[in-house]
Structures are given as C-alpha cells and as structure tokens.
Short mmCIF file of N, CA, C and O in Angstrom, two decimals:
data_model
loop_
_atom_site.label_atom_id
_atom_site.label_comp_id
_atom_site.label_asym_id
_atom_site.label_seq_id
_atom_site.Cartn_x
_atom_site.Cartn_y
_atom_site.Cartn_z
N MET A 1024 3.02 32.38 16.99
CA MET A 1024 3.13 31.01 16.96
C MET A 1024 3.73 30.36 18.17
O MET A 1024 3.96 31.15 19.29
N THR A 1025 2.89 29.17 18.64
CA THR A 1025 3.17 28.49 19.88
C THR A 1025 3.71 27.06 19.47
O THR A 1025 3.27 26.40 18.32
N ARG A 1026 4.02 26.46 20.68
CA ARG A 1026 4.10 25.17 20.74
C ARG A 1026 4.20 24.16 22.01
O ARG A 1026 4.55 24.84 22.92
N LYS A 1027 3.51 23.14 21.96
CA LYS A 1027 3.51 22.45 22.86
C LYS A 1027 3.71 20.89 22.65
O LYS A 1027 3.30 20.46 21.74
N ARG A 1028 4.47 20.44 23.73
CA ARG A 1028 4.75 19.00 23.80
C ARG A 1028 3.62 18.18 24.66
O ARG A 1028 3.52 18.75 25.98
N VAL A 1029 3.02 17.22 23.98
CA VAL A 1029 2.14 16.43 25.16
C VAL A 1029 2.80 15.13 25.17
O VAL A 1029 3.22 14.47 24.15
N VAL A 1030 2.20 14.26 26.46
CA VAL A 1030 2.63 12.89 26.42
C VAL A 1030 1.22 12.44 26.95
O VAL A 1030 0.69 12.86 27.97
N VAL A 1031 0.66 11.28 26.23
CA VAL A 1031 -0.89 10.89 26.47
C VAL A 1031 -0.62 9.65 26.99
O VAL A 1031 0.04 8.56 26.49
N THR A 1032 -1.05 9.44 28.45
CA THR A 1032 -1.06 7.90 28.73
C THR A 1032 -2.53 7.24 28.78
O THR A 1032 -3.63 7.92 28.87
N GLY A 1033 -2.47 5.97 29.11
CA GLY A 1033 -3.83 5.37 28.96
C GLY A 1033 -3.76 4.22 28.08
O GLY A 1033 -2.63 3.46 27.73
N ASP A 1034 -4.80 3.93 27.37
CA ASP A 1034 -4.67 2.65 26.61
C ASP A 1034 -5.00 3.45 24.91
O ASP A 1034 -6.13 3.84 24.58
N VAL A 1035 -3.57 4.07 24.57
CA VAL A 1035 -3.72 4.98 23.52
C VAL A 1035 -3.03 4.25 22.31
O VAL A 1035 -2.62 5.08 21.29
N GLN A 1036 -2.46 3.24 22.41
CA GLN A 1036 -1.61 2.55 21.26
C GLN A 1036 -2.51 1.57 20.66
O GLN A 1036 -3.26 0.65 21.28
N GLY A 1037 -2.73 1.12 19.48
CA GLY A 1037 -3.42 0.20 18.65
C GLY A 1037 -4.89 0.73 18.45
O GLY A 1037 -5.91 -0.10 18.26
N VAL A 1038 -5.34 2.08 18.80
CA VAL A 1038 -6.33 2.65 18.50
C VAL A 1038 -6.65 4.07 17.68
O VAL A 1038 -7.53 4.48 17.72
N PHE A 1039 -5.69 4.06 16.63
CA PHE A 1039 -5.49 4.73 15.73
C PHE A 1039 -5.13 6.42 16.19
O PHE A 1039 -5.66 7.35 15.49
N PHE A 1040 -4.53 6.32 17.43
CA PHE A 1040 -4.30 7.65 17.91
C PHE A 1040 -3.47 8.51 16.94
O PHE A 1040 -3.97 9.62 16.66
N ARG A 1041 -2.26 7.87 16.71
CA ARG A 1041 -1.34 8.67 15.66
C ARG A 1041 -2.06 9.28 14.48
O ARG A 1041 -2.02 10.64 14.18
N ASP A 1042 -2.83 8.38 13.84
CA ASP A 1042 -3.36 8.70 12.54
C ASP A 1042 -4.50 9.71 12.80
O ASP A 1042 -4.41 10.74 12.03
N THR A 1043 -5.32 9.41 13.68
CA THR A 1043 -6.35 10.48 13.98
C THR A 1043 -5.89 11.81 14.46
O THR A 1043 -6.04 12.80 13.88
N CYS A 1044 -4.75 11.75 15.04
CA CYS A 1044 -4.11 13.00 15.72
C CYS A 1044 -3.43 13.82 14.22
O CYS A 1044 -3.73 15.07 14.04
N ARG A 1045 -2.91 13.01 13.26
CA ARG A 1045 -2.29 13.60 12.20
C ARG A 1045 -3.32 14.26 11.50
O ARG A 1045 -3.12 15.39 11.03
N ARG A 1046 -4.67 13.72 11.13
CA ARG A 1046 -5.74 14.21 10.51
C ARG A 1046 -6.19 15.37 11.11
O ARG A 1046 -6.57 16.56 10.55
N THR A 1047 -6.31 15.29 12.36
CA THR A 1047 -6.96 16.53 13.12
C THR A 1047 -6.05 17.83 13.29
O THR A 1047 -6.30 18.83 12.83
N ALA A 1048 -4.47 17.55 13.21
CA ALA A 1048 -3.65 18.56 13.25
C ALA A 1048 -3.76 19.25 11.72
O ALA A 1048 -3.94 20.27 11.63
N LEU A 1049 -3.98 18.34 10.76
CA LEU A 1049 -3.75 18.96 9.36
C LEU A 1049 -5.39 19.76 9.00
O LEU A 1049 -5.00 20.83 8.56
N GLN A 1050 -6.28 19.17 9.71
CA GLN A 1050 -7.37 20.25 9.59
C GLN A 1050 -7.52 21.57 10.23
O GLN A 1050 -8.14 22.41 10.04
N TYR A 1051 -6.74 21.53 11.48
CA TYR A 1051 -6.53 22.88 12.09
C TYR A 1051 -5.10 23.48 11.75
O TYR A 1051 -5.06 24.63 12.44
N ARG A 1052 -4.51 23.11 10.63
CA ARG A 1052 -3.24 23.78 10.06
C ARG A 1052 -2.27 23.77 11.23
O ARG A 1052 -1.31 24.72 11.35
N VAL A 1053 -2.17 22.59 12.14
CA VAL A 1053 -1.12 22.61 12.94
C VAL A 1053 -0.24 21.63 12.68
O VAL A 1053 -0.27 20.73 12.00
N THR A 1054 1.20 22.12 12.75
CA THR A 1054 2.23 21.25 12.35
C THR A 1054 3.12 20.73 13.64
O THR A 1054 2.44 21.10 14.57
N GLY A 1055 3.98 19.52 13.48
CA GLY A 1055 4.16 18.75 14.17
C GLY A 1055 4.70 17.49 14.17
O GLY A 1055 4.87 16.93 12.70
N TRP A 1056 4.59 16.45 15.30
CA TRP A 1056 4.60 15.23 14.77
C TRP A 1056 4.01 14.33 15.92
O TRP A 1056 3.80 14.88 17.05
N VAL A 1057 4.00 12.89 15.75
CA VAL A 1057 3.44 12.07 17.01
C VAL A 1057 3.96 10.84 16.69
O VAL A 1057 4.23 10.45 15.80
N ARG A 1058 3.83 9.90 18.01
CA ARG A 1058 4.94 8.81 17.84
C ARG A 1058 4.52 8.18 19.27
O ARG A 1058 4.10 8.39 20.30
N ASN A 1059 4.44 6.68 18.95
CA ASN A 1059 4.08 5.69 20.28
C ASN A 1059 5.51 6.02 20.90
O ASN A 1059 6.70 5.92 20.10
N LEU A 1060 5.62 5.84 22.03
CA LEU A 1060 6.77 5.56 23.18
C LEU A 1060 6.76 4.09 23.53
O LEU A 1060 5.71 3.29 23.72
N PRO A 1061 7.87 3.44 24.05
CA PRO A 1061 8.01 2.35 24.20
C PRO A 1061 7.31 1.68 25.53
O PRO A 1061 6.94 0.60 25.75
N ASP A 1062 7.09 2.65 26.24
CA ASP A 1062 6.34 2.47 27.58
C ASP A 1062 4.65 2.51 27.54
O ASP A 1062 4.02 2.24 28.36
N GLY A 1063 4.03 2.55 26.15
CA GLY A 1063 2.52 2.32 25.71
C GLY A 1063 2.03 4.05 25.92
O GLY A 1063 1.12 3.65 25.52
N SER A 1064 2.88 4.66 26.07
CA SER A 1064 2.15 6.23 25.98
C SER A 1064 2.30 6.41 24.38
O SER A 1064 3.06 6.09 23.63
N VAL A 1065 1.77 7.90 24.15
CA VAL A 1065 2.12 8.64 22.98
C VAL A 1065 2.39 9.97 23.06
O VAL A 1065 2.33 10.64 24.07
N GLU A 1066 3.53 10.25 22.23
CA GLU A 1066 4.13 11.78 22.61
C GLU A 1066 3.75 12.62 21.30
O GLU A 1066 3.88 11.88 20.31
N ALA A 1067 3.52 13.85 21.30
CA ALA A 1067 3.28 14.76 20.13
C ALA A 1067 3.64 15.77 20.58
O ALA A 1067 3.81 16.48 21.58
N VAL A 1068 3.88 16.55 19.46
CA VAL A 1068 4.30 18.06 19.39
C VAL A 1068 3.37 18.89 18.41
O VAL A 1068 3.40 18.44 17.51
N PHE A 1069 2.81 19.90 18.74
CA PHE A 1069 2.13 20.75 18.34
C PHE A 1069 2.26 22.00 18.12
O PHE A 1069 3.00 22.92 19.03
N GLU A 1070 2.73 22.77 16.88
CA GLU A 1070 3.17 24.05 16.66
C GLU A 1070 1.69 24.70 15.91
O GLU A 1070 1.46 24.15 14.86
N GLY A 1071 1.73 25.96 16.03
CA GLY A 1071 0.80 26.60 15.23
C GLY A 1071 0.26 27.69 15.84
O GLY A 1071 0.70 28.51 17.00
N GLU A 1072 -0.78 28.37 15.43
CA GLU A 1072 -1.74 29.77 15.93
C GLU A 1072 -2.27 29.36 17.51
O GLU A 1072 -2.51 27.84 17.55
N PRO A 1073 -1.76 29.87 18.59
CA PRO A 1073 -2.57 29.37 19.69
C PRO A 1073 -3.52 28.78 20.04
O PRO A 1073 -3.80 27.59 20.63
N HIS A 1074 -4.79 29.31 19.35
CA HIS A 1074 -6.09 28.56 19.48
C HIS A 1074 -6.06 27.17 18.88
O HIS A 1074 -6.93 26.30 19.33
N HIS A 1075 -5.62 27.28 17.81
CA HIS A 1075 -5.43 25.75 17.36
C HIS A 1075 -4.67 24.66 17.80
O HIS A 1075 -4.97 23.68 17.94
N VAL A 1076 -3.41 25.26 18.36
CA VAL A 1076 -2.98 24.29 19.24
C VAL A 1076 -3.68 23.88 20.40
O VAL A 1076 -3.32 22.75 20.81
N ALA A 1077 -4.46 24.73 21.17
CA ALA A 1077 -5.07 24.53 22.28
C ALA A 1077 -6.32 23.35 22.00
O ALA A 1077 -6.53 22.60 22.59
N ILE A 1078 -6.61 23.67 20.88
CA ILE A 1078 -7.63 22.57 20.04
C ILE A 1078 -7.16 21.08 20.26
O ILE A 1078 -7.66 20.34 20.48
N LEU A 1079 -5.76 21.14 19.67
CA LEU A 1079 -5.12 19.88 19.55
C LEU A 1079 -4.85 19.36 20.86
O LEU A 1079 -4.93 18.01 21.11
N VAL A 1080 -4.59 20.02 21.75
CA VAL A 1080 -4.00 19.37 23.13
C VAL A 1080 -5.30 19.11 23.75
O VAL A 1080 -5.47 18.12 24.60
N GLU A 1081 -6.58 19.46 23.59
CA GLU A 1081 -7.86 19.21 24.12
C GLU A 1081 -8.24 18.13 23.49
O GLU A 1081 -9.04 16.97 24.17
N TRP A 1082 -7.98 17.97 22.30
CA TRP A 1082 -8.39 16.76 21.61
C TRP A 1082 -7.63 15.31 22.12
O TRP A 1082 -8.00 14.45 22.31
N ALA A 1083 -6.24 15.81 22.38
CA ALA A 1083 -5.50 14.64 23.08
C ALA A 1083 -6.04 14.17 24.23
O ALA A 1083 -5.33 12.86 24.80
N ARG A 1084 -6.76 15.09 25.28
CA ARG A 1084 -7.37 14.53 26.24
C ARG A 1084 -8.62 13.66 26.02
O ARG A 1084 -8.37 13.17 27.28
N GLU A 1085 -8.99 13.62 25.08
CA GLU A 1085 -10.02 12.44 24.58
C GLU A 1085 -9.30 11.13 23.56
O GLU A 1085 -9.80 10.14 23.97
N GLY A 1086 -8.83 11.86 22.58
CA GLY A 1086 -8.43 10.90 21.52
C GLY A 1086 -9.25 10.47 20.72
O GLY A 1086 -10.56 10.88 20.89
N PRO A 1087 -9.08 9.41 19.91
CA PRO A 1087 -10.07 8.78 19.34
C PRO A 1087 -11.10 7.93 19.97
O PRO A 1087 -10.83 7.53 21.33
N PRO A 1088 -12.30 7.63 19.37
CA PRO A 1088 -13.09 6.95 20.05
C PRO A 1088 -12.81 5.65 20.84
O PRO A 1088 -13.28 5.38 21.89
N ALA A 1089 -11.77 4.81 20.47
CA ALA A 1089 -11.33 3.76 20.75
C ALA A 1089 -10.42 3.77 21.90
O ALA A 1089 -10.04 3.00 22.75
N ALA A 1090 -9.54 5.11 22.40
CA ALA A 1090 -8.71 5.19 23.13
C ALA A 1090 -9.53 5.43 24.46
O ALA A 1090 -10.61 6.05 24.62
N THR A 1091 -8.62 5.19 25.67
CA THR A 1091 -8.85 5.45 27.11
C THR A 1091 -7.85 6.47 27.71
O THR A 1091 -6.82 5.83 27.78
N VAL A 1092 -8.02 7.61 27.56
CA VAL A 1092 -6.62 8.81 27.80
C VAL A 1092 -6.80 8.74 29.63
O VAL A 1092 -7.87 8.95 29.85
N ARG A 1093 -5.84 8.40 30.31
CA ARG A 1093 -5.85 8.38 31.60
C ARG A 1093 -5.09 9.83 31.86
O ARG A 1093 -5.16 10.18 33.28
N GLY A 1094 -3.91 10.22 31.44
CA GLY A 1094 -3.50 11.33 31.63
C GLY A 1094 -2.71 12.29 30.24
O GLY A 1094 -2.44 11.36 29.55
N VAL A 1095 -2.66 13.38 30.43
CA VAL A 1095 -2.00 14.27 29.67
C VAL A 1095 -1.03 15.15 30.31
O VAL A 1095 -1.51 15.85 30.88
N GLU A 1096 0.30 15.00 30.19
CA GLU A 1096 1.33 16.01 30.40
C GLU A 1096 1.46 16.79 29.23
O GLU A 1096 1.88 16.63 28.41
N VAL A 1097 1.23 18.29 29.68
CA VAL A 1097 1.83 19.20 28.61
C VAL A 1097 2.85 20.13 28.89
O VAL A 1097 2.66 20.49 30.08
N VAL A 1098 3.69 20.16 27.94
CA VAL A 1098 5.01 21.29 28.46
C VAL A 1098 5.24 22.25 27.18
O VAL A 1098 4.87 22.12 26.16
N ASN A 1099 5.32 23.56 27.36
CA ASN A 1099 5.36 24.78 26.65
C ASN A 1099 6.98 24.68 25.99
O ASN A 1099 7.86 24.29 27.04
N GLU A 1100 7.14 24.75 24.84
CA GLU A 1100 8.37 24.85 24.40
C GLU A 1100 8.37 26.00 23.16
O GLU A 1100 7.74 26.43 22.71
N GLU A 1101 9.76 26.13 22.90
CA GLU A 1101 9.81 27.43 21.83
C GLU A 1101 9.46 26.54 20.29
O GLU A 1101 9.91 25.40 20.12
N PRO A 1102 8.85 27.38 19.73
CA PRO A 1102 8.61 26.85 18.23
C PRO A 1102 9.89 26.71 17.35
O PRO A 1102 10.82 27.52 17.74
N GLU A 1103 9.84 25.83 16.82
CA GLU A 1103 11.02 25.31 15.81
C GLU A 1103 10.65 25.72 14.48
O GLU A 1103 11.34 25.69 13.36
N GLY A 1104 9.29 26.33 13.94
CA GLY A 1104 9.08 26.36 12.58
C GLY A 1104 8.76 25.32 11.77
O GLY A 1104 9.15 25.36 10.47
N LEU A 1105 8.07 24.38 12.44
CA LEU A 1105 8.19 23.17 11.61
C LEU A 1105 6.73 23.20 10.53
O LEU A 1105 6.15 24.14 10.45
N ARG A 1106 6.94 22.51 9.43
CA ARG A 1106 6.32 22.81 8.30
C ARG A 1106 5.35 21.87 7.75
O ARG A 1106 4.27 22.18 7.06
N ASP A 1107 5.29 20.75 8.49
CA ASP A 1107 4.26 19.76 8.33
C ASP A 1107 3.82 19.09 9.77
O ASP A 1107 4.25 19.01 10.47
N PHE A 1108 3.12 17.97 9.42
CA PHE A 1108 2.65 16.68 10.68
C PHE A 1108 3.20 15.68 9.90
O PHE A 1108 2.38 15.23 9.21
N GLU A 1109 3.72 15.05 10.92
CA GLU A 1109 4.17 13.77 10.51
C GLU A 1109 3.86 12.58 11.68
O GLU A 1109 3.89 12.89 12.94
N VAL A 1110 3.73 11.31 11.27
CA VAL A 1110 3.84 10.23 12.32
C VAL A 1110 5.16 9.68 12.21
O VAL A 1110 5.71 9.30 11.24
N ARG A 1111 5.85 9.89 13.25
CA ARG A 1111 7.59 9.35 13.43
C ARG A 1111 7.40 7.94 14.15
O ARG A 1111 6.44 7.52 14.93
N PRO A 1112 8.70 7.23 13.95
CA PRO A 1112 8.27 5.69 14.57
C PRO A 1112 8.75 5.99 15.79
O PRO A 1112 9.41 6.77 16.49
N THR A 1113 8.77 4.90 16.56
CA THR A 1113 8.74 4.63 18.08
C THR A 1113 10.29 4.53 18.33
O THR A 1113 11.18 3.77 17.48
N PRO A 1114 10.95 5.38 18.93
CA PRO A 1114 12.29 5.34 19.36
C PRO A 1114 12.51 4.29 20.49
O PRO A 1114 11.71 3.68 21.00
N TYR A 1115 13.66 3.70 20.29
CA TYR A 1115 14.09 2.40 20.96
C TYR A 1115 15.33 2.76 21.78
O TYR A 1115 16.08 3.32 21.61
#
C-alpha cells in the first residue's frame, strides 16, 4: 500500500478534473479524495497498490481532455487506510 498527495496547477478547474479523477480512481481501485483549491489548483490524495497509484499520478499529469496541466507536485505520505474515493469541497 502506498499514498501520494498531488497538487496540479494550470487550467484544471471547471474542466471536469475532479469527476474524471474520481472515475479513474474507482476504475483502478484507488482510494482517496480530490478537491479544488482556492488558488485555482487541484489537490488529490491517492492510496492503493503502488502500480495503480502510479497510474493515477501519471493521469494527473494530463488530466481530462479539456484541462491544461502546467505542473504536478507529488509528495509521498503514510497511508491512512482510506476506504473510498470522494470529491471534497474547496477549503476556504
């Protein structure tokens, strides 16, 4: 089990990034969450088998077709044992 936190910058809000991320995570049985950040970026946490988490991190480097990803910061974290994948509200 591995966990990665990613922050994706670029034109990544308003392009179905979060929903597509959720659907892709479910496809690969990756748990975690995704949310928009107030600065226009998107933050996500991916937990699961290392190969599947790597697929999600690579997906985040492209995003959905309407997105323009300019950067992806990836941080390793300790897994928490999350059970599902959710879209979280934007923090304020």
